[in-house]
Each structure stands twice: as structure tokens, then as C-alpha cells.
Tab-separated table of C-alpha atoms in Angstrom:
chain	number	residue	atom	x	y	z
A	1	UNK	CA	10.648	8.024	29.870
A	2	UNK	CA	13.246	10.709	29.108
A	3	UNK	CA	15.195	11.264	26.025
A	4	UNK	CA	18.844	10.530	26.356
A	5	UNK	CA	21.322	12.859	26.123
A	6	UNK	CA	24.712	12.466	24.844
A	7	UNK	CA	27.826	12.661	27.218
A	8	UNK	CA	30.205	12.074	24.571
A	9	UNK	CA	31.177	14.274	21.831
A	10	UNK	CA	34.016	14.039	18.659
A	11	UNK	CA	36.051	17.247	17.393
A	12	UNK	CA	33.036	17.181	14.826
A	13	UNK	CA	30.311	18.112	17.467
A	14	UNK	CA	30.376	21.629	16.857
A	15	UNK	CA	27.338	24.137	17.293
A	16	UNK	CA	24.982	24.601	14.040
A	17	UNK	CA	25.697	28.576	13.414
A	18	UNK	CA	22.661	28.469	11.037
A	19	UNK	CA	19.130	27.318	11.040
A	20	UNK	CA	18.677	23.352	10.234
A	21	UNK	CA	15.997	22.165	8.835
A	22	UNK	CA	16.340	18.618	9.079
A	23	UNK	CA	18.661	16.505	11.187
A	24	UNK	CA	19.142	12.902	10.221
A	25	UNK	CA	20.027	10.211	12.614
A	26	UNK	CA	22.320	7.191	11.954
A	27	UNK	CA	22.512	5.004	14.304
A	28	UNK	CA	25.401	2.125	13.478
A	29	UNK	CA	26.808	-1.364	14.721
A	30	UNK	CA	29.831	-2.684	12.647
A	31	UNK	CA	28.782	-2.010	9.333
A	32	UNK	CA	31.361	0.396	8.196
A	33	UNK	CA	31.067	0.001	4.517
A	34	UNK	CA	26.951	0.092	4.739
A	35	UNK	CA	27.467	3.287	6.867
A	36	UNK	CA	29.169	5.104	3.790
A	37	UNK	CA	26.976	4.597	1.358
A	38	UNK	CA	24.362	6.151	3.878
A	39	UNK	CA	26.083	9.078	4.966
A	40	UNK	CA	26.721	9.459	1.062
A	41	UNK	CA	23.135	9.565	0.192
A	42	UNK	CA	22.217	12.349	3.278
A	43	UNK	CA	24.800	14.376	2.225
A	44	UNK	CA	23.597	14.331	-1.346
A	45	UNK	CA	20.073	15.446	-0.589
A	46	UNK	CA	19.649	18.789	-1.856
A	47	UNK	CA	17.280	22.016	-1.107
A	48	UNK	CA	17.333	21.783	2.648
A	49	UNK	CA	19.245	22.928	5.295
A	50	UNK	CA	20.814	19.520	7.015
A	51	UNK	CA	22.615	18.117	9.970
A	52	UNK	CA	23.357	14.171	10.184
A	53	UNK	CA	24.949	12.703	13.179
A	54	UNK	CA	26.483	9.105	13.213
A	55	UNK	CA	26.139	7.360	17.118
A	56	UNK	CA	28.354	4.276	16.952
A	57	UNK	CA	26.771	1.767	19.153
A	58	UNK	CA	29.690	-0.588	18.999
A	59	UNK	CA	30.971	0.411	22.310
A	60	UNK	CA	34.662	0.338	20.094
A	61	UNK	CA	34.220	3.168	18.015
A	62	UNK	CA	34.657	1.021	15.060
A	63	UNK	CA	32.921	3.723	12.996
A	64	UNK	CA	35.636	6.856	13.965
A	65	UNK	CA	38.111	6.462	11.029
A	66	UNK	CA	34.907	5.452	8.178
A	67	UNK	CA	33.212	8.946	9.365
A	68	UNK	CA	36.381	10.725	9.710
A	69	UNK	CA	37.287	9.904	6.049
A	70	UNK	CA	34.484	12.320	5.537
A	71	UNK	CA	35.070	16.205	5.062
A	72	UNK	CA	32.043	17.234	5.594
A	73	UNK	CA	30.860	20.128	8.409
A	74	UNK	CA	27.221	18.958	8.724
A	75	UNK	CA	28.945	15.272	9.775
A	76	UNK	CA	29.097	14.939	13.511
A	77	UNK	CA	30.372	11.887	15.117
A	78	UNK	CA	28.730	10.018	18.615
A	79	UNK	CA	31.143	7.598	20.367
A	80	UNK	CA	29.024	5.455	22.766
A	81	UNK	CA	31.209	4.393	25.652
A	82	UNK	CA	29.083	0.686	25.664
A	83	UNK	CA	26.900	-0.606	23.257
A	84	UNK	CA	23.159	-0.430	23.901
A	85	UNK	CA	23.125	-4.517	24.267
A	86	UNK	CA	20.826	-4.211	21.160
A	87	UNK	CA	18.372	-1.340	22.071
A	88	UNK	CA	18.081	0.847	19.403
A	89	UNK	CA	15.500	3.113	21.000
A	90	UNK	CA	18.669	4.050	23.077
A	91	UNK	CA	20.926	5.144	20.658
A	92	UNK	CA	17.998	6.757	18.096
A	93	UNK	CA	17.137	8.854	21.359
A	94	UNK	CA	20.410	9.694	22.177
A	95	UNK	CA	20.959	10.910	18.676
A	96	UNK	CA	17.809	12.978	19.030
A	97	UNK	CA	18.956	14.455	22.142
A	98	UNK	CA	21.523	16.763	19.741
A	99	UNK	CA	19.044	17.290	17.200
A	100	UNK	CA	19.064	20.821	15.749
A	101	UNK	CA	16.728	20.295	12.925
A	102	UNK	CA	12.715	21.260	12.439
A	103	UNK	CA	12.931	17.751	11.529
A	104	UNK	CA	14.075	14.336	12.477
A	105	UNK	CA	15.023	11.754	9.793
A	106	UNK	CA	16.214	7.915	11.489
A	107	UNK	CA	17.939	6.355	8.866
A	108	UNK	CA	19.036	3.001	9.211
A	109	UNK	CA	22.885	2.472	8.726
A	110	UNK	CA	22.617	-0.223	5.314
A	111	UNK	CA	19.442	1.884	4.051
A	112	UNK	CA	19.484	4.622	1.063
A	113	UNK	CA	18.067	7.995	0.883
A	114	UNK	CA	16.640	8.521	-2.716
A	115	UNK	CA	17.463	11.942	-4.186
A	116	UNK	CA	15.174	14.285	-2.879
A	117	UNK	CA	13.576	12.577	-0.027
A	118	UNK	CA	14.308	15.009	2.566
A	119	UNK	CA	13.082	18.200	0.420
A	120	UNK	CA	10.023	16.404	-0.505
A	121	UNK	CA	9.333	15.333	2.678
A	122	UNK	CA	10.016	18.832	4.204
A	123	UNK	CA	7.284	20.261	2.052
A	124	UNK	CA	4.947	17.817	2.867
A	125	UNK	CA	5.273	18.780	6.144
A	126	UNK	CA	5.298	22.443	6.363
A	127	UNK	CA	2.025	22.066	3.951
A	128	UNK	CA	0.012	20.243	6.511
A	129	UNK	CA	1.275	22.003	9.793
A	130	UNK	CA	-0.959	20.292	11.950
A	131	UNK	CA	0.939	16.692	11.166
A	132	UNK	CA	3.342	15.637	13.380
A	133	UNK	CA	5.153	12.885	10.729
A	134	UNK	CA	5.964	12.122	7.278
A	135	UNK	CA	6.168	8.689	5.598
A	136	UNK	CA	7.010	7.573	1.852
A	137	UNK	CA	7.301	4.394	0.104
A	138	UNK	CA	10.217	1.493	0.266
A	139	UNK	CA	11.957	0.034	-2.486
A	140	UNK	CA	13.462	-2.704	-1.247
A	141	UNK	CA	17.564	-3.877	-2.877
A	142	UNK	CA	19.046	-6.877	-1.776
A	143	UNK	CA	21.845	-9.382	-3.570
A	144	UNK	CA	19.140	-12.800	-2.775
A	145	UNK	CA	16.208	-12.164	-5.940
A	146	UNK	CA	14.090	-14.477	-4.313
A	147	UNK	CA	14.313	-12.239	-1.068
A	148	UNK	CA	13.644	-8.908	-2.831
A	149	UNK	CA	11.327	-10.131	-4.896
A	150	UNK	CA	9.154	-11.307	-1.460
A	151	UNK	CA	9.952	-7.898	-0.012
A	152	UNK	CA	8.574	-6.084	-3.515
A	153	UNK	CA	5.469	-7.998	-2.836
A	154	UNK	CA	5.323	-6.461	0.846
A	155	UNK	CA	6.008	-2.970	0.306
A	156	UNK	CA	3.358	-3.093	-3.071
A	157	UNK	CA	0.612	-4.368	-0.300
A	158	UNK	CA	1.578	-1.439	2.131
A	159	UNK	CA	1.942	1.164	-0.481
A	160	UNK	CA	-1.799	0.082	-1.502
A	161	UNK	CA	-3.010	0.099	2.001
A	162	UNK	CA	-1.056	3.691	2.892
A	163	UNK	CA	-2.715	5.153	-0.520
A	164	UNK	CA	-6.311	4.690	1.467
A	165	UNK	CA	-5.966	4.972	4.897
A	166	UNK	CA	-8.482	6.642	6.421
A	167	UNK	CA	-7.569	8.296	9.854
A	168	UNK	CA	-4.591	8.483	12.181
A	169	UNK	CA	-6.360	5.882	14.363
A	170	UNK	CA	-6.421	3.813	11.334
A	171	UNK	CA	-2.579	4.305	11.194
A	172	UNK	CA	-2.175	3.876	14.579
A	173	UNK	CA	-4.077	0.889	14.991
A	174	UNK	CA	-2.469	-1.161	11.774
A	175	UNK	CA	0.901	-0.851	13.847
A	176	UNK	CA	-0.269	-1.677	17.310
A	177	UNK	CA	-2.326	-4.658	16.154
A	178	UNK	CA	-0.892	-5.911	12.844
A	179	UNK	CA	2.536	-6.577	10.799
A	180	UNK	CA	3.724	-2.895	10.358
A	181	UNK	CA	3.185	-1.501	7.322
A	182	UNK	CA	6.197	1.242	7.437
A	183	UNK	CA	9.882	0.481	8.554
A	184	UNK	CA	11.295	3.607	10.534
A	185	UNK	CA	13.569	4.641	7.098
A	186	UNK	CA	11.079	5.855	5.593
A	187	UNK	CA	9.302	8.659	8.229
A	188	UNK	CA	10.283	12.004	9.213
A	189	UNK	CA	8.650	13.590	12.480
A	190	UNK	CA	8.695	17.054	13.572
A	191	UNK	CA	11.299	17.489	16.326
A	192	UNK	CA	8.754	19.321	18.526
A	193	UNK	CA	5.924	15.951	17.921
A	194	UNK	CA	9.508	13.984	18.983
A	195	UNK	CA	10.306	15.687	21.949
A	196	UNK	CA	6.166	15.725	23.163
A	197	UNK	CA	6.692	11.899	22.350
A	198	UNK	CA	9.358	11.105	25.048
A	199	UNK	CA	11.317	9.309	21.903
A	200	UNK	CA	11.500	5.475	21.580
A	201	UNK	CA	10.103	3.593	24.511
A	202	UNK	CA	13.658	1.615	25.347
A	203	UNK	CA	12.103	-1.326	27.174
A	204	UNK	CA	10.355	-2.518	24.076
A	205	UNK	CA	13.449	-5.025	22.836
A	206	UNK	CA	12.230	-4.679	18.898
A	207	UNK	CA	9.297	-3.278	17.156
A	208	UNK	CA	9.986	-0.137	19.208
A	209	UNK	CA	9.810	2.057	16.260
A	210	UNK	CA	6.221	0.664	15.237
A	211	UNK	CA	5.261	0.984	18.582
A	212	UNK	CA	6.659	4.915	18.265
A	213	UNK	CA	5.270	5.956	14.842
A	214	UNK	CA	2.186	4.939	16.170
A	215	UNK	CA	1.861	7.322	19.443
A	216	UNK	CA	2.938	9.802	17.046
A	217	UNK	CA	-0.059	8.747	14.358
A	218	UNK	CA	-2.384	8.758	16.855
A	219	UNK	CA	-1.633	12.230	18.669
A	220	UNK	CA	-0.442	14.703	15.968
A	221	UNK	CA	-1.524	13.118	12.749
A	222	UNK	CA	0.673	12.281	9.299
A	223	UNK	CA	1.013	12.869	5.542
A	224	UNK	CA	1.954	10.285	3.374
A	225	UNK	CA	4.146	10.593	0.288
A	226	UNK	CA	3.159	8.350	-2.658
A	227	UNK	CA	7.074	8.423	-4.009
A	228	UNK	CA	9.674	6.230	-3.045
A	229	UNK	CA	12.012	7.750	-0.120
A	230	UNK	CA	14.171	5.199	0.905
A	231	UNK	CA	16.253	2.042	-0.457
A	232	UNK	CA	15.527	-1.002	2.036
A	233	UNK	CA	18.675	-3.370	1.877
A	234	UNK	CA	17.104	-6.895	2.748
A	235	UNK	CA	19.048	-10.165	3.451
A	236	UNK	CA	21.518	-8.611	5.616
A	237	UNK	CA	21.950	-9.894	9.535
A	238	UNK	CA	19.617	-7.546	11.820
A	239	UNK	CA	17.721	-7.799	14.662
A	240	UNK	CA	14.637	-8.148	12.433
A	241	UNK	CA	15.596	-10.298	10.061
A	242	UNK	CA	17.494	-13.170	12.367
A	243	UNK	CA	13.985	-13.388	13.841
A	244	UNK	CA	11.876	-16.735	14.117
A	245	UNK	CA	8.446	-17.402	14.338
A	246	UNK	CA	6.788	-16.556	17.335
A	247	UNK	CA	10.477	-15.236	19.160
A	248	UNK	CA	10.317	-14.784	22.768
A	249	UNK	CA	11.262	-11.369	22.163
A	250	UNK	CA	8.673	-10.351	19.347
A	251	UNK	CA	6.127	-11.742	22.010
A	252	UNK	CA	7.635	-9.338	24.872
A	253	UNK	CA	7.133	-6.764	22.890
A	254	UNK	CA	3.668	-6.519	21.652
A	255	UNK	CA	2.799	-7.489	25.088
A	256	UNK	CA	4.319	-3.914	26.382
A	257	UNK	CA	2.568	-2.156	23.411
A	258	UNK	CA	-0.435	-3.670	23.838
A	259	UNK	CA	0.119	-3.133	27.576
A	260	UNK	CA	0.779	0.953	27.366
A	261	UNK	CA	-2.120	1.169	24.556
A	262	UNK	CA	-4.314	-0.126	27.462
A	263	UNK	CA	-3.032	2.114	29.734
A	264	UNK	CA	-3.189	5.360	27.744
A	265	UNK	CA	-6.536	4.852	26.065
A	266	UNK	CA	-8.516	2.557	28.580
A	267	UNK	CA	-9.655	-1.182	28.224
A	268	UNK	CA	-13.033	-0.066	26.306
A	269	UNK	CA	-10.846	1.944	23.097
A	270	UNK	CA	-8.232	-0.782	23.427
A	271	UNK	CA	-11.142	-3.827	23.081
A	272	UNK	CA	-12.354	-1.409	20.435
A	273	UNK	CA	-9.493	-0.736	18.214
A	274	UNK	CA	-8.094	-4.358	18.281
A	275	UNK	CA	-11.848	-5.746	17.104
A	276	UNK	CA	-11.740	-2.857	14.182
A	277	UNK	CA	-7.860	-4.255	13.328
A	278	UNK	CA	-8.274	-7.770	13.349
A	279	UNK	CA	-11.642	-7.976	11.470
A	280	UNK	CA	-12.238	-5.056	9.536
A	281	UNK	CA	-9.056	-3.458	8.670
A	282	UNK	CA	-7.236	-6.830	8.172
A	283	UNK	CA	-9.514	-8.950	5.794
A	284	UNK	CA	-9.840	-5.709	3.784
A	285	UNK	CA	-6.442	-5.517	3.310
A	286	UNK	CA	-4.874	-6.605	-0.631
A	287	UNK	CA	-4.000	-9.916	-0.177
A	288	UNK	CA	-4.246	-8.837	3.533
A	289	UNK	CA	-1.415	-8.686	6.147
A	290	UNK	CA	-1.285	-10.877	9.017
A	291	UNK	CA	-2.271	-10.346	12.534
A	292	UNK	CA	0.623	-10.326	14.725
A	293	UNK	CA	1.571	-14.181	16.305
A	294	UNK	CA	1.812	-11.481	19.954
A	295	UNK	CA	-1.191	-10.887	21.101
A	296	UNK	CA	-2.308	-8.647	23.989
């Protein structure tokens, strides 16, 4: 698998003169007024360096005039010709394909930066060289209380779980075998761990980013940051979120992530690390997160 490159370029693609540290990634689908909140809070962060390019899956460019209305020279603006027909690996790889930055940032196009995230998870970073990502805690927003308040309950159990994980196979093994504990908002990755990476697999329909973070978990290492990083908007229409129990897709997918964990680690380690998931890590767990209703 191959990263993407963009063919397509706006009057705001112009060459970073000086040295970026971070470049955030937006990809978007018809949700103009989510996307300006977003841009609003990258282009807010201070202490770093930044470059943040938009790729408008819409296959319309319903997202030109919104980013135009922006003046700002660290904006650049990716027109897909089609939509991706709902593969975000696609479009996150395509974004990453332009990257200038030490360091990638995916940011979801309803999701919030909080002040600071970017600097602090720079320096988290270039203290522990040898990891290859960065990942912080989720505050979840939402206008349904009953929704957020089931989403605060989540991200609590996660935060608990992240503050003693022991390993990078212990990351790597809570997102291959159970209910993810991170949503891709809230990592950073070093562009050179990316690029080693191949990106998002694109033939994973959703989950592709767990599936992701955890190749990169598993081969470089990560830091986590006990601060909140990102605002998760919940309740609004997403591929996630329309989901049912037991979806055709869901089950497609953990059966190619199961499938390539096989393949790159053997039968035995695979056997292994799903045994040490289910019925170690899992009952462990506060209040515990659920095995996955895919199975491999």
C-alpha cells in the first residue's frame, strides 16, 4: 500500500518557505460550518510552527468558499475530483502525501483542538525520540446530555486504562482485539513513523484508524498525555455513529485486521495476543470494555 498523492491543488497550495513543525490534516464531507470552527481552533494553537490542509472529499468542492473566507497563509485547500465513496484512509493519506511538518495531526472536521494541544504534544514527542506517536485525552461536547454524558463515561474508562498501560503491545493489542480506546483526534505521529507506516490501510471500510495507530504502537512506540487535547462532538451523523450492532461492515473490518495481524506477526503471536486481550487485559479493565462483536 502506497500513500496517495494529491493531483489537485488550490491557489493556496504554495511551498512552506520555512521549517514546519506540525502539519494538521482535515479531512471534510459537507460540514461547512463544523469545518470552521476546526480550522479556527488549528490556527489558534500557539508555540509551533504549523501547516493545516483542508481535502474536501465531497467530490463538489462544497468546502472552497468556507476555506477561502479564511486569510490565512498556513491554510491550503485539496479539491478531490470524486469523493472517496466513504474511505477516509483515502483522503487522510492523500492529505499526508503534502505533509511538510515533523508531525502529523488528523483532525476530524466537527472536532476541537484545545489550546495548546499541538505544543504540548510536540514536546512530548521530541522528549521521547524513540516514539513514533502521541495521544491525549477526549472531552467529549454534544447538544443530546444523555449522549455526552454516556460518552464522559467512555473516555473516563480509557483515560484510566491509558494512565497504566504497560507496553506498546499492550496498546497495540487493546485496538486490534477490543473497542478502541483512542479516536484518531486525539494522536499525533511523527511524519517519518507515517511514511514507514504506508498510511491508512484503505481497504479497511471503518476502524481503519484503530487498525493504523496500532501498527504504529506496536513498531515505534508512544507517549501519552494525561491532558485533554481534543473536543469530541458526539450525536452528529458519521460513519461511526450511524452504525448498528454487529454491521456487516464493522465485521469486514476486524476480519482484515485480524487478517494482516496474522500475517505480519504469525498465527502463534496472533493466538497469543488475542488470549492476553480477551482475558487478561479485558476483565482488568474499570468497568471493562467490551470485546469486539468481529472476531478473527
Amino acid at each position: 500500500m502506497r500513500l496517495e498523492k494529491s493531483k489537485t491543488r488550490s491557489s493556496n497550495d504554495r511551498p512552506m518557505t520555512n521549517e514546519v513543525g506540525v502539519s494538521v490534516i482535515i479531512p471534510t464531507f459537507h460540514r461547512e460550518a463544523q469545518l470552521l470552527e476546526a480550522i479556527g481552533s488549528v490556527l489558534r494553537q500557539a508555540g509551533v510552527t504549523l501547516q493545516l490542509i483542508v481535502v474536501d472529499d465531497s467530490g463538489t468542492a462544497s468546502a472552497r468558499e468556507v476555506v477561502a473566507s479564511v486569510k490565512d497563509a498556513r491554510l491550503q485547500y485539496i479539491a478531490r475530483p470524486e469523493n472517496s465513496g466513504g474511505r477516509p484512509a483515502l483522503v487522510r493519506n492523500q492529505g499526508a502525501g503534502l505533509a511538510a511538518g515533523r508531525y502529523i495531526y488528523f483532525l476530524d472536521d466537527d472536532d476541537l483542538l484545545e489550546a495548546d494541544t499541538l505544543r504540548t504534544l510536540v514536546a512530548a514527542l521530541d522528549a521521547t525520540p524513540m516514539a513514533g506517536m502521541a495521544f491525549g485525552v477526549v472531552e467529549p461536547f454534544g447538544n443530546d446530555p444523555a449522549v455526552v454524558r454516556s460518552e464522559q463515561r467512555h473516555f473516563s474508562k480509557t483515560r484510566r486504562i491509558a494512565q497504566r498501560l504497560g507496553s506498546r503491545r499492550e496498546l497495540s493489542a487493546r485496538l486490534v482485539f477490543l473497542s478502541s480506546m483512542i479516536i484518531n483526534s486525539a494522536c499525533m505521529v511523527r511524519r517519518t513513523a507515517f511514511e514507514a507506516s504506508g498510511g491508512y490501510d484503505a481497504e479497511i471500510p471503518i476502524c481503519e484508524d484503530a487498525e493504523f495507530w496500532a501498527r504504529i504502537a506496536h513498531d515505534t512506540g508512544y507517549v501519552f498525555v494525561d491532558r485533554t487535547v481534543v473536543r469530541y462532538r458526539t450525536g452528529a451523523p458519521s460513519l461511526m455513529h450511524n452504525l448498528a450492532p454487529n454491521d456487516e461492515k464493522m465485521n469486514i473490518s476486524y476480519r482484515r485486521i485480524h487478517d494482516k495481524y496474522r500475517r505480519a506477526h504469525g498465527v502463534v503471536n496472533f493466538i497469543a495476543m488475542k488470549i492476553w486481550a480477551r482475558l487478561i487485559l479485558q476483565p482488568l479493565d474499570p468497568a471493562g470494555l467490551a470485546p469486539l462483536a468481529a472476531d478473527g
